Amino acid sequence: MNKSTLSIITAAGLLLSSSAVMANAIETSKYKMVLIEDTPGVDAIQSGDISEGIALTEAATATAIDKYTRSLSLCVGYTKLSKFDIAETACTEAVEMANKAAKLPSMQMRAYAYNNRGVMKLMANDNLGALADFKKAAKANHEPIYQHNLSRLEAELSTSETGTL
């Protein structure tokens, strides 16, 4: 998995921006999710045709898409549709596969998977679960996206504890 094949997405709309990893960003309630570019369904998910993207991802053959990438894409798609039970299954599958991967690519894979599962948990109102996953993503890889999500949630939790806005 090459860093240049990374695409970062979130739920609100398409924002194109470049970072050190040549990423495209889309905002999901200010939290960022990750997809692997050039895989079935990703373009549709990025353009907002989530149902079509999920269908293309699920219909892709094993030679066109690996199980980890499929799970990562389905995690994002179902999160964007607020189908959190299905999203959680896909997100957790991606985490489990990343944890079993060979040492070198696994740290980036873990960061992607934990980050996406963290956003899904946050959208499903599991702030503590999201915080734990964002910390794991930031520990696995020090790219700005992971620190962004972690810092943003920590600030929001801190603000809600003090009662200030």
mmCIF file with all atom_site columns, N, CA and C in Angstrom, residues 1-11 13-28 31-48 50 68-69 72-77 80 108-109 111-113 115-116 119 143 145-146 149:
data_model
loop_
_atom_site.group_PDB
_atom_site.id
_atom_site.type_symbol
_atom_site.label_atom_id
_atom_site.label_alt_id
_atom_site.label_comp_id
_atom_site.label_asym_id
_atom_site.label_entity_id
_atom_site.label_seq_id
_atom_site.pdbx_PDB_ins_code
_atom_site.Cartn_x
_atom_site.Cartn_y
_atom_site.Cartn_z
_atom_site.occupancy
_atom_site.B_iso_or_equiv
_atom_site.pdbx_formal_charge
_atom_site.auth_seq_id
_atom_site.auth_comp_id
_atom_site.auth_asym_id
_atom_site.auth_atom_id
_atom_site.pdbx_PDB_model_num
ATOM 1   N N  . MET A 1 1   ? 0.839   -1.158 0.000  1.00 0.00 ? 1   MET A N  1
ATOM 2   C CA . MET A 1 1   ? 0.000   0.000  0.000  1.00 0.00 ? 1   MET A CA 1
ATOM 3   C C  . MET A 1 1   ? 0.888   1.226  0.000  1.00 0.00 ? 1   MET A C  1
ATOM 4   N N  . ASN A 1 2   ? 0.903   1.944  -1.069 1.00 0.00 ? 2   ASN A N  1
ATOM 5   C CA . ASN A 1 2   ? 1.760   3.099  -1.249 1.00 0.00 ? 2   ASN A CA 1
ATOM 6   C C  . ASN A 1 2   ? 1.095   4.338  -0.677 1.00 0.00 ? 2   ASN A C  1
ATOM 7   N N  . LYS A 1 3   ? 1.875   5.182  -0.025 1.00 0.00 ? 3   LYS A N  1
ATOM 8   C CA . LYS A 1 3   ? 1.315   6.400  0.562  1.00 0.00 ? 3   LYS A CA 1
ATOM 9   C C  . LYS A 1 3   ? 0.622   7.255  -0.479 1.00 0.00 ? 3   LYS A C  1
ATOM 10  N N  . SER A 1 4   ? 1.080   7.235  -1.713 1.00 0.00 ? 4   SER A N  1
ATOM 11  C CA . SER A 1 4   ? 0.467   8.073  -2.732 1.00 0.00 ? 4   SER A CA 1
ATOM 12  C C  . SER A 1 4   ? -0.898  7.560  -3.147 1.00 0.00 ? 4   SER A C  1
ATOM 13  N N  . THR A 1 5   ? -1.294  6.378  -2.713 1.00 0.00 ? 5   THR A N  1
ATOM 14  C CA . THR A 1 5   ? -2.617  5.859  -3.042 1.00 0.00 ? 5   THR A CA 1
ATOM 15  C C  . THR A 1 5   ? -3.631  6.162  -1.946 1.00 0.00 ? 5   THR A C  1
ATOM 16  N N  . LEU A 1 6   ? -3.284  7.009  -1.032 1.00 0.00 ? 6   LEU A N  1
ATOM 17  C CA . LEU A 1 6   ? -4.161  7.343  0.085  1.00 0.00 ? 6   LEU A CA 1
ATOM 18  C C  . LEU A 1 6   ? -5.155  8.428  -0.305 1.00 0.00 ? 6   LEU A C  1
ATOM 19  N N  . SER A 1 7   ? -6.368  8.253  0.066  1.00 0.00 ? 7   SER A N  1
ATOM 20  C CA . SER A 1 7   ? -7.374  9.287  -0.094 1.00 0.00 ? 7   SER A CA 1
ATOM 21  C C  . SER A 1 7   ? -8.068  9.455  1.240  1.00 0.00 ? 7   SER A C  1
ATOM 22  N N  . ILE A 1 8   ? -8.182  10.670 1.682  1.00 0.00 ? 8   ILE A N  1
ATOM 23  C CA . ILE A 1 8   ? -8.814  10.938 2.967  1.00 0.00 ? 8   ILE A CA 1
ATOM 24  C C  . ILE A 1 8   ? -10.205 11.498 2.694  1.00 0.00 ? 8   ILE A C  1
ATOM 25  N N  . ILE A 1 9   ? -11.206 10.927 3.348  1.00 0.00 ? 9   ILE A N  1
ATOM 26  C CA . ILE A 1 9   ? -12.540 11.430 3.138  1.00 0.00 ? 9   ILE A CA 1
ATOM 27  C C  . ILE A 1 9   ? -13.253 11.667 4.459  1.00 0.00 ? 9   ILE A C  1
ATOM 28  N N  . THR A 1 10  ? -14.238 12.524 4.396  1.00 0.00 ? 10  THR A N  1
ATOM 29  C CA . THR A 1 10  ? -15.127 12.749 5.514  1.00 0.00 ? 10  THR A CA 1
ATOM 30  C C  . THR A 1 10  ? -16.525 12.995 4.946  1.00 0.00 ? 10  THR A C  1
ATOM 31  N N  . ALA A 1 11  ? -17.535 13.236 5.755  1.00 0.00 ? 11  ALA A N  1
ATOM 32  C CA . ALA A 1 11  ? -18.915 13.166 5.256  1.00 0.00 ? 11  ALA A CA 1
ATOM 33  C C  . ALA A 1 11  ? -19.537 14.410 4.676  1.00 0.00 ? 11  ALA A C  1
ATOM 34  N N  . GLY A 1 13  ? -18.645 16.896 2.399  1.00 0.00 ? 13  GLY A N  1
ATOM 35  C CA . GLY A 1 13  ? -18.507 17.216 0.986  1.00 0.00 ? 13  GLY A CA 1
ATOM 36  C C  . GLY A 1 13  ? -17.082 17.070 0.546  1.00 0.00 ? 13  GLY A C  1
ATOM 37  N N  . LEU A 1 14  ? -16.811 17.405 -0.694 1.00 0.00 ? 14  LEU A N  1
ATOM 38  C CA . LEU A 1 14  ? -15.479 17.200 -1.244 1.00 0.00 ? 14  LEU A CA 1
ATOM 39  C C  . LEU A 1 14  ? -14.640 18.449 -1.089 1.00 0.00 ? 14  LEU A C  1
ATOM 40  N N  . LEU A 1 15  ? -13.534 18.315 -0.398 1.00 0.00 ? 15  LEU A N  1
ATOM 41  C CA . LEU A 1 15  ? -12.531 19.370 -0.257 1.00 0.00 ? 15  LEU A CA 1
ATOM 42  C C  . LEU A 1 15  ? -11.233 18.774 -0.755 1.00 0.00 ? 15  LEU A C  1
ATOM 43  N N  . LEU A 1 16  ? -10.657 19.314 -1.768 1.00 0.00 ? 16  LEU A N  1
ATOM 44  C CA . LEU A 1 16  ? -9.397  18.777 -2.246 1.00 0.00 ? 16  LEU A CA 1
ATOM 45  C C  . LEU A 1 16  ? -8.263  19.541 -1.602 1.00 0.00 ? 16  LEU A C  1
ATOM 46  N N  . SER A 1 17  ? -7.342  18.802 -1.013 1.00 0.00 ? 17  SER A N  1
ATOM 47  C CA . SER A 1 17  ? -6.160  19.421 -0.427 1.00 0.00 ? 17  SER A CA 1
ATOM 48  C C  . SER A 1 17  ? -5.025  18.436 -0.492 1.00 0.00 ? 17  SER A C  1
ATOM 49  N N  . SER A 1 18  ? -3.832  18.924 -0.505 1.00 0.00 ? 18  SER A N  1
ATOM 50  C CA . SER A 1 18  ? -2.673  18.042 -0.559 1.00 0.00 ? 18  SER A CA 1
ATOM 51  C C  . SER A 1 18  ? -1.945  18.083 0.763  1.00 0.00 ? 18  SER A C  1
ATOM 52  N N  . SER A 1 19  ? -1.358  16.965 1.107  1.00 0.00 ? 19  SER A N  1
ATOM 53  C CA . SER A 1 19  ? -0.523  16.888 2.293  1.00 0.00 ? 19  SER A CA 1
ATOM 54  C C  . SER A 1 19  ? 0.714   16.107 1.916  1.00 0.00 ? 19  SER A C  1
ATOM 55  N N  . ALA A 1 20  ? 1.528   15.789 2.896  1.00 0.00 ? 20  ALA A N  1
ATOM 56  C CA . ALA A 1 20  ? 2.756   15.052 2.637  1.00 0.00 ? 20  ALA A CA 1
ATOM 57  C C  . ALA A 1 20  ? 2.476   13.686 2.028  1.00 0.00 ? 20  ALA A C  1
ATOM 58  N N  . VAL A 1 21  ? 1.261   13.166 2.160  1.00 0.00 ? 21  VAL A N  1
ATOM 59  C CA . VAL A 1 21  ? 0.948   11.861 1.608  1.00 0.00 ? 21  VAL A CA 1
ATOM 60  C C  . VAL A 1 21  ? 0.124   11.956 0.335  1.00 0.00 ? 21  VAL A C  1
ATOM 61  N N  . MET A 1 22  ? 0.056   13.135 -0.273 1.00 0.00 ? 22  MET A N  1
ATOM 62  C CA . MET A 1 22  ? -0.694  13.306 -1.506 1.00 0.00 ? 22  MET A CA 1
ATOM 63  C C  . MET A 1 22  ? -2.152  12.890 -1.298 1.00 0.00 ? 22  MET A C  1
ATOM 64  N N  . ALA A 1 23  ? -2.784  13.411 -0.288 1.00 0.00 ? 23  ALA A N  1
ATOM 65  C CA . ALA A 1 23  ? -4.132  12.992 0.076  1.00 0.00 ? 23  ALA A CA 1
ATOM 66  C C  . ALA A 1 23  ? -5.176  13.975 -0.396 1.00 0.00 ? 23  ALA A C  1
ATOM 67  N N  . ASN A 1 24  ? -6.360  13.465 -0.654 1.00 0.00 ? 24  ASN A N  1
ATOM 68  C CA . ASN A 1 24  ? -7.533  14.287 -0.926 1.00 0.00 ? 24  ASN A CA 1
ATOM 69  C C  . ASN A 1 24  ? -8.382  14.243 0.328  1.00 0.00 ? 24  ASN A C  1
ATOM 70  N N  . ALA A 1 25  ? -8.909  15.379 0.737  1.00 0.00 ? 25  ALA A N  1
ATOM 71  C CA . ALA A 1 25  ? -9.695  15.410 1.974  1.00 0.00 ? 25  ALA A CA 1
ATOM 72  C C  . ALA A 1 25  ? -11.137 15.765 1.688  1.00 0.00 ? 25  ALA A C  1
ATOM 73  N N  . ILE A 1 26  ? -12.029 15.156 2.421  1.00 0.00 ? 26  ILE A N  1
ATOM 74  C CA . ILE A 1 26  ? -13.450 15.469 2.430  1.00 0.00 ? 26  ILE A CA 1
ATOM 75  C C  . ILE A 1 26  ? -13.833 15.536 3.904  1.00 0.00 ? 26  ILE A C  1
ATOM 76  N N  . GLU A 1 27  ? -14.607 16.502 4.301  1.00 0.00 ? 27  GLU A N  1
ATOM 77  C CA . GLU A 1 27  ? -14.950 16.671 5.716  1.00 0.00 ? 27  GLU A CA 1
ATOM 78  C C  . GLU A 1 27  ? -16.170 15.858 6.132  1.00 0.00 ? 27  GLU A C  1
ATOM 79  N N  . THR A 1 28  ? -16.078 15.102 7.223  1.00 0.00 ? 28  THR A N  1
ATOM 80  C CA . THR A 1 28  ? -17.206 14.407 7.870  1.00 0.00 ? 28  THR A CA 1
ATOM 81  C C  . THR A 1 28  ? -17.306 14.978 9.262  1.00 0.00 ? 28  THR A C  1
ATOM 82  N N  . TYR A 1 31  ? -14.158 15.506 11.111 1.00 0.00 ? 31  TYR A N  1
ATOM 83  C CA . TYR A 1 31  ? -13.275 14.371 11.336 1.00 0.00 ? 31  TYR A CA 1
ATOM 84  C C  . TYR A 1 31  ? -12.993 13.713 9.991  1.00 0.00 ? 31  TYR A C  1
ATOM 85  N N  . LYS A 1 32  ? -11.791 13.221 9.835  1.00 0.00 ? 32  LYS A N  1
ATOM 86  C CA . LYS A 1 32  ? -11.369 12.687 8.543  1.00 0.00 ? 32  LYS A CA 1
ATOM 87  C C  . LYS A 1 32  ? -11.255 11.172 8.578  1.00 0.00 ? 32  LYS A C  1
ATOM 88  N N  . MET A 1 33  ? -11.732 10.558 7.485  1.00 0.00 ? 33  MET A N  1
ATOM 89  C CA . MET A 1 33  ? -11.630 9.108  7.317  1.00 0.00 ? 33  MET A CA 1
ATOM 90  C C  . MET A 1 33  ? -10.697 8.830  6.139  1.00 0.00 ? 33  MET A C  1
ATOM 91  N N  . VAL A 1 34  ? -10.272 7.593  6.009  1.00 0.00 ? 34  VAL A N  1
ATOM 92  C CA . VAL A 1 34  ? -9.289  7.217  5.000  1.00 0.00 ? 34  VAL A CA 1
ATOM 93  C C  . VAL A 1 34  ? -9.839  6.133  4.084  1.00 0.00 ? 34  VAL A C  1
ATOM 94  N N  . LEU A 1 35  ? -9.592  6.306  2.786  1.00 0.00 ? 35  LEU A N  1
ATOM 95  C CA . LEU A 1 35  ? -9.897  5.296  1.775  1.00 0.00 ? 35  LEU A CA 1
ATOM 96  C C  . LEU A 1 35  ? -8.657  5.074  0.934  1.00 0.00 ? 35  LEU A C  1
ATOM 97  N N  . ILE A 1 36  ? -8.566  3.921  0.311  1.00 0.00 ? 36  ILE A N  1
ATOM 98  C CA . ILE A 1 36  ? -7.471  3.623  -0.597 1.00 0.00 ? 36  ILE A CA 1
ATOM 99  C C  . ILE A 1 36  ? -7.947  3.942  -2.011 1.00 0.00 ? 36  ILE A C  1
ATOM 100 N N  . GLU A 1 37  ? -7.258  4.858  -2.682 1.00 0.00 ? 37  GLU A N  1
ATOM 101 C CA . GLU A 1 37  ? -7.638  5.258  -4.034 1.00 0.00 ? 37  GLU A CA 1
ATOM 102 C C  . GLU A 1 37  ? -7.493  4.105  -5.013 1.00 0.00 ? 37  GLU A C  1
ATOM 103 N N  . ASP A 1 38  ? -8.145  4.274  -6.159 1.00 0.00 ? 38  ASP A N  1
ATOM 104 C CA . ASP A 1 38  ? -8.046  3.317  -7.262 1.00 0.00 ? 38  ASP A CA 1
ATOM 105 C C  . ASP A 1 38  ? -8.531  1.925  -6.888 1.00 0.00 ? 38  ASP A C  1
ATOM 106 N N  . THR A 1 39  ? -9.540  1.872  -6.037 1.00 0.00 ? 39  THR A N  1
ATOM 107 C CA . THR A 1 39  ? -10.173 0.596  -5.715 1.00 0.00 ? 39  THR A CA 1
ATOM 108 C C  . THR A 1 39  ? -11.665 0.713  -6.008 1.00 0.00 ? 39  THR A C  1
ATOM 109 N N  . PRO A 1 40  ? -12.310 -0.387 -6.332 1.00 0.00 ? 40  PRO A N  1
ATOM 110 C CA . PRO A 1 40  ? -13.730 -0.339 -6.690 1.00 0.00 ? 40  PRO A CA 1
ATOM 111 C C  . PRO A 1 40  ? -14.591 0.333  -5.624 1.00 0.00 ? 40  PRO A C  1
ATOM 112 N N  . GLY A 1 41  ? -15.410 1.282  -6.064 1.00 0.00 ? 41  GLY A N  1
ATOM 113 C CA . GLY A 1 41  ? -16.355 1.959  -5.193 1.00 0.00 ? 41  GLY A CA 1
ATOM 114 C C  . GLY A 1 41  ? -15.858 3.246  -4.553 1.00 0.00 ? 41  GLY A C  1
ATOM 115 N N  . VAL A 1 42  ? -14.560 3.455  -4.506 1.00 0.00 ? 42  VAL A N  1
ATOM 116 C CA . VAL A 1 42  ? -14.016 4.625  -3.803 1.00 0.00 ? 42  VAL A CA 1
ATOM 117 C C  . VAL A 1 42  ? -14.425 5.938  -4.474 1.00 0.00 ? 42  VAL A C  1
ATOM 118 N N  . ASP A 1 43  ? -14.366 6.005  -5.795 1.00 0.00 ? 43  ASP A N  1
ATOM 119 C CA . ASP A 1 43  ? -14.746 7.246  -6.476 1.00 0.00 ? 43  ASP A CA 1
ATOM 120 C C  . ASP A 1 43  ? -16.197 7.607  -6.188 1.00 0.00 ? 43  ASP A C  1
ATOM 121 N N  . ALA A 1 44  ? -17.071 6.617  -6.193 1.00 0.00 ? 44  ALA A N  1
ATOM 122 C CA . ALA A 1 44  ? -18.485 6.872  -5.911 1.00 0.00 ? 44  ALA A CA 1
ATOM 123 C C  . ALA A 1 44  ? -18.674 7.344  -4.473 1.00 0.00 ? 44  ALA A C  1
ATOM 124 N N  . ILE A 1 45  ? -17.994 6.719  -3.539 1.00 0.00 ? 45  ILE A N  1
ATOM 125 C CA . ILE A 1 45  ? -18.097 7.135  -2.138 1.00 0.00 ? 45  ILE A CA 1
ATOM 126 C C  . ILE A 1 45  ? -17.608 8.577  -1.993 1.00 0.00 ? 45  ILE A C  1
ATOM 127 N N  . GLN A 1 46  ? -16.478 8.890  -2.620 1.00 0.00 ? 46  GLN A N  1
ATOM 128 C CA . GLN A 1 46  ? -15.929 10.239 -2.527 1.00 0.00 ? 46  GLN A CA 1
ATOM 129 C C  . GLN A 1 46  ? -16.850 11.283 -3.156 1.00 0.00 ? 46  GLN A C  1
ATOM 130 N N  . SER A 1 47  ? -17.535 10.912 -4.217 1.00 0.00 ? 47  SER A N  1
ATOM 131 C CA . SER A 1 47  ? -18.406 11.874 -4.897 1.00 0.00 ? 47  SER A CA 1
ATOM 132 C C  . SER A 1 47  ? -19.766 11.995 -4.231 1.00 0.00 ? 47  SER A C  1
ATOM 133 N N  . GLY A 1 48  ? -20.014 11.183 -3.205 1.00 0.00 ? 48  GLY A N  1
ATOM 134 C CA . GLY A 1 48  ? -21.266 11.281 -2.463 1.00 0.00 ? 48  GLY A CA 1
ATOM 135 C C  . GLY A 1 48  ? -22.306 10.251 -2.848 1.00 0.00 ? 48  GLY A C  1
ATOM 136 N N  . ILE A 1 50  ? -22.923 7.181  -2.113 1.00 0.00 ? 50  ILE A N  1
ATOM 137 C CA . ILE A 1 50  ? -22.494 6.180  -1.137 1.00 0.00 ? 50  ILE A CA 1
ATOM 138 C C  . ILE A 1 50  ? -23.061 4.798  -1.447 1.00 0.00 ? 50  ILE A C  1
ATOM 139 N N  . TYR A 1 68  ? -8.931  -6.428 3.240  1.00 0.00 ? 68  TYR A N  1
ATOM 140 C CA . TYR A 1 68  ? -8.672  -5.267 4.096  1.00 0.00 ? 68  TYR A CA 1
ATOM 141 C C  . TYR A 1 68  ? -9.226  -3.994 3.454  1.00 0.00 ? 68  TYR A C  1
ATOM 142 N N  . THR A 1 69  ? -8.894  -3.769 2.184  1.00 0.00 ? 69  THR A N  1
ATOM 143 C CA . THR A 1 69  ? -9.343  -2.568 1.478  1.00 0.00 ? 69  THR A CA 1
ATOM 144 C C  . THR A 1 69  ? -10.860 -2.556 1.352  1.00 0.00 ? 69  THR A C  1
ATOM 145 N N  . LEU A 1 72  ? -12.219 -1.580 4.730  1.00 0.00 ? 72  LEU A N  1
ATOM 146 C CA . LEU A 1 72  ? -11.958 -0.157 4.970  1.00 0.00 ? 72  LEU A CA 1
ATOM 147 C C  . LEU A 1 72  ? -12.977 0.705  4.225  1.00 0.00 ? 72  LEU A C  1
ATOM 148 N N  . SER A 1 73  ? -13.238 0.378  2.957  1.00 0.00 ? 73  SER A N  1
ATOM 149 C CA . SER A 1 73  ? -14.209 1.133  2.157  1.00 0.00 ? 73  SER A CA 1
ATOM 150 C C  . SER A 1 73  ? -15.624 0.977  2.699  1.00 0.00 ? 73  SER A C  1
ATOM 151 N N  . LEU A 1 74  ? -15.996 -0.246 3.069  1.00 0.00 ? 74  LEU A N  1
ATOM 152 C CA . LEU A 1 74  ? -17.337 -0.468 3.613  1.00 0.00 ? 74  LEU A CA 1
ATOM 153 C C  . LEU A 1 74  ? -17.508 0.244  4.957  1.00 0.00 ? 74  LEU A C  1
ATOM 154 N N  . CYS A 1 75  ? -16.464 0.302  5.738  1.00 0.00 ? 75  CYS A N  1
ATOM 155 C CA . CYS A 1 75  ? -16.490 1.039  7.004  1.00 0.00 ? 75  CYS A CA 1
ATOM 156 C C  . CYS A 1 75  ? -16.878 2.491  6.753  1.00 0.00 ? 75  CYS A C  1
ATOM 157 N N  . VAL A 1 76  ? -16.222 3.110  5.786  1.00 0.00 ? 76  VAL A N  1
ATOM 158 C CA . VAL A 1 76  ? -16.498 4.510  5.461  1.00 0.00 ? 76  VAL A CA 1
ATOM 159 C C  . VAL A 1 76  ? -17.905 4.665  4.889  1.00 0.00 ? 76  VAL A C  1
ATOM 160 N N  . GLY A 1 77  ? -18.248 3.822  3.934  1.00 0.00 ? 77  GLY A N  1
ATOM 161 C CA . GLY A 1 77  ? -19.554 3.938  3.292  1.00 0.00 ? 77  GLY A CA 1
ATOM 162 C C  . GLY A 1 77  ? -20.707 3.800  4.266  1.00 0.00 ? 77  GLY A C  1
ATOM 163 N N  . LYS A 1 80  ? -20.996 6.724  6.633  1.00 0.00 ? 80  LYS A N  1
ATOM 164 C CA . LYS A 1 80  ? -21.612 7.893  5.999  1.00 0.00 ? 80  LYS A CA 1
ATOM 165 C C  . LYS A 1 80  ? -23.120 7.734  5.850  1.00 0.00 ? 80  LYS A C  1
ATOM 166 N N  . GLN A 1 108 ? 0.861   1.570  9.006  1.00 0.00 ? 108 GLN A N  1
ATOM 167 C CA . GLN A 1 108 ? 0.002   2.470  8.239  1.00 0.00 ? 108 GLN A CA 1
ATOM 168 C C  . GLN A 1 108 ? -1.398  1.883  8.136  1.00 0.00 ? 108 GLN A C  1
ATOM 169 N N  . MET A 1 109 ? -1.485  0.585  7.884  1.00 0.00 ? 109 MET A N  1
ATOM 170 C CA . MET A 1 109 ? -2.788  -0.066 7.799  1.00 0.00 ? 109 MET A CA 1
ATOM 171 C C  . MET A 1 109 ? -3.547  0.060  9.114  1.00 0.00 ? 109 MET A C  1
ATOM 172 N N  . ALA A 1 111 ? -3.169  2.418  11.357 1.00 0.00 ? 111 ALA A N  1
ATOM 173 C CA . ALA A 1 111 ? -3.584  3.815  11.515 1.00 0.00 ? 111 ALA A CA 1
ATOM 174 C C  . ALA A 1 111 ? -4.855  4.087  10.720 1.00 0.00 ? 111 ALA A C  1
ATOM 175 N N  . TYR A 1 112 ? -4.907  3.626  9.466  1.00 0.00 ? 112 TYR A N  1
ATOM 176 C CA . TYR A 1 112 ? -6.110  3.811  8.645  1.00 0.00 ? 112 TYR A CA 1
ATOM 177 C C  . TYR A 1 112 ? -7.324  3.197  9.343  1.00 0.00 ? 112 TYR A C  1
ATOM 178 N N  . ALA A 1 113 ? -7.175  1.936  9.746  1.00 0.00 ? 113 ALA A N  1
ATOM 179 C CA . ALA A 1 113 ? -8.306  1.193  10.298 1.00 0.00 ? 113 ALA A CA 1
ATOM 180 C C  . ALA A 1 113 ? -8.774  1.761  11.639 1.00 0.00 ? 113 ALA A C  1
ATOM 181 N N  . ASN A 1 115 ? -8.291  4.781  12.768 1.00 0.00 ? 115 ASN A N  1
ATOM 182 C CA . ASN A 1 115 ? -8.831  6.112  12.516 1.00 0.00 ? 115 ASN A CA 1
ATOM 183 C C  . ASN A 1 115 ? -10.278 6.018  12.031 1.00 0.00 ? 115 ASN A C  1
ATOM 184 N N  . ASN A 1 116 ? -10.522 5.182  11.027 1.00 0.00 ? 116 ASN A N  1
ATOM 185 C CA . ASN A 1 116 ? -11.876 5.070  10.487 1.00 0.00 ? 116 ASN A CA 1
ATOM 186 C C  . ASN A 1 116 ? -12.856 4.528  11.522 1.00 0.00 ? 116 ASN A C  1
ATOM 187 N N  . VAL A 1 119 ? -13.779 7.342  13.881 1.00 0.00 ? 119 VAL A N  1
ATOM 188 C CA . VAL A 1 119 ? -14.791 8.262  13.338 1.00 0.00 ? 119 VAL A CA 1
ATOM 189 C C  . VAL A 1 119 ? -16.165 7.602  13.404 1.00 0.00 ? 119 VAL A C  1
ATOM 190 N N  . GLU A 1 143 ? 1.270   10.840 10.992 1.00 0.00 ? 143 GLU A N  1
ATOM 191 C CA . GLU A 1 143 ? 0.812   11.777 9.975  1.00 0.00 ? 143 GLU A CA 1
ATOM 192 C C  . GLU A 1 143 ? -0.250  12.699 10.573 1.00 0.00 ? 143 GLU A C  1
ATOM 193 N N  . ILE A 1 145 ? -3.258  13.733 9.873  1.00 0.00 ? 145 ILE A N  1
ATOM 194 C CA . ILE A 1 145 ? -4.685  13.385 9.951  1.00 0.00 ? 145 ILE A CA 1
ATOM 195 C C  . ILE A 1 145 ? -5.028  12.744 11.281 1.00 0.00 ? 145 ILE A C  1
ATOM 196 N N  . TYR A 1 146 ? -4.169  11.873 11.761 1.00 0.00 ? 146 TYR A N  1
ATOM 197 C CA . TYR A 1 146 ? -4.473  11.140 12.990 1.00 0.00 ? 146 TYR A CA 1
ATOM 198 C C  . TYR A 1 146 ? -4.394  12.062 14.198 1.00 0.00 ? 146 TYR A C  1
ATOM 199 N N  . ASN A 1 149 ? -7.614  14.370 14.217 1.00 0.00 ? 149 ASN A N  1
ATOM 200 C CA . ASN A 1 149 ? -8.818  13.767 14.799 1.00 0.00 ? 149 ASN A CA 1
ATOM 201 C C  . ASN A 1 149 ? -8.697  13.622 16.309 1.00 0.00 ? 149 ASN A C  1
#
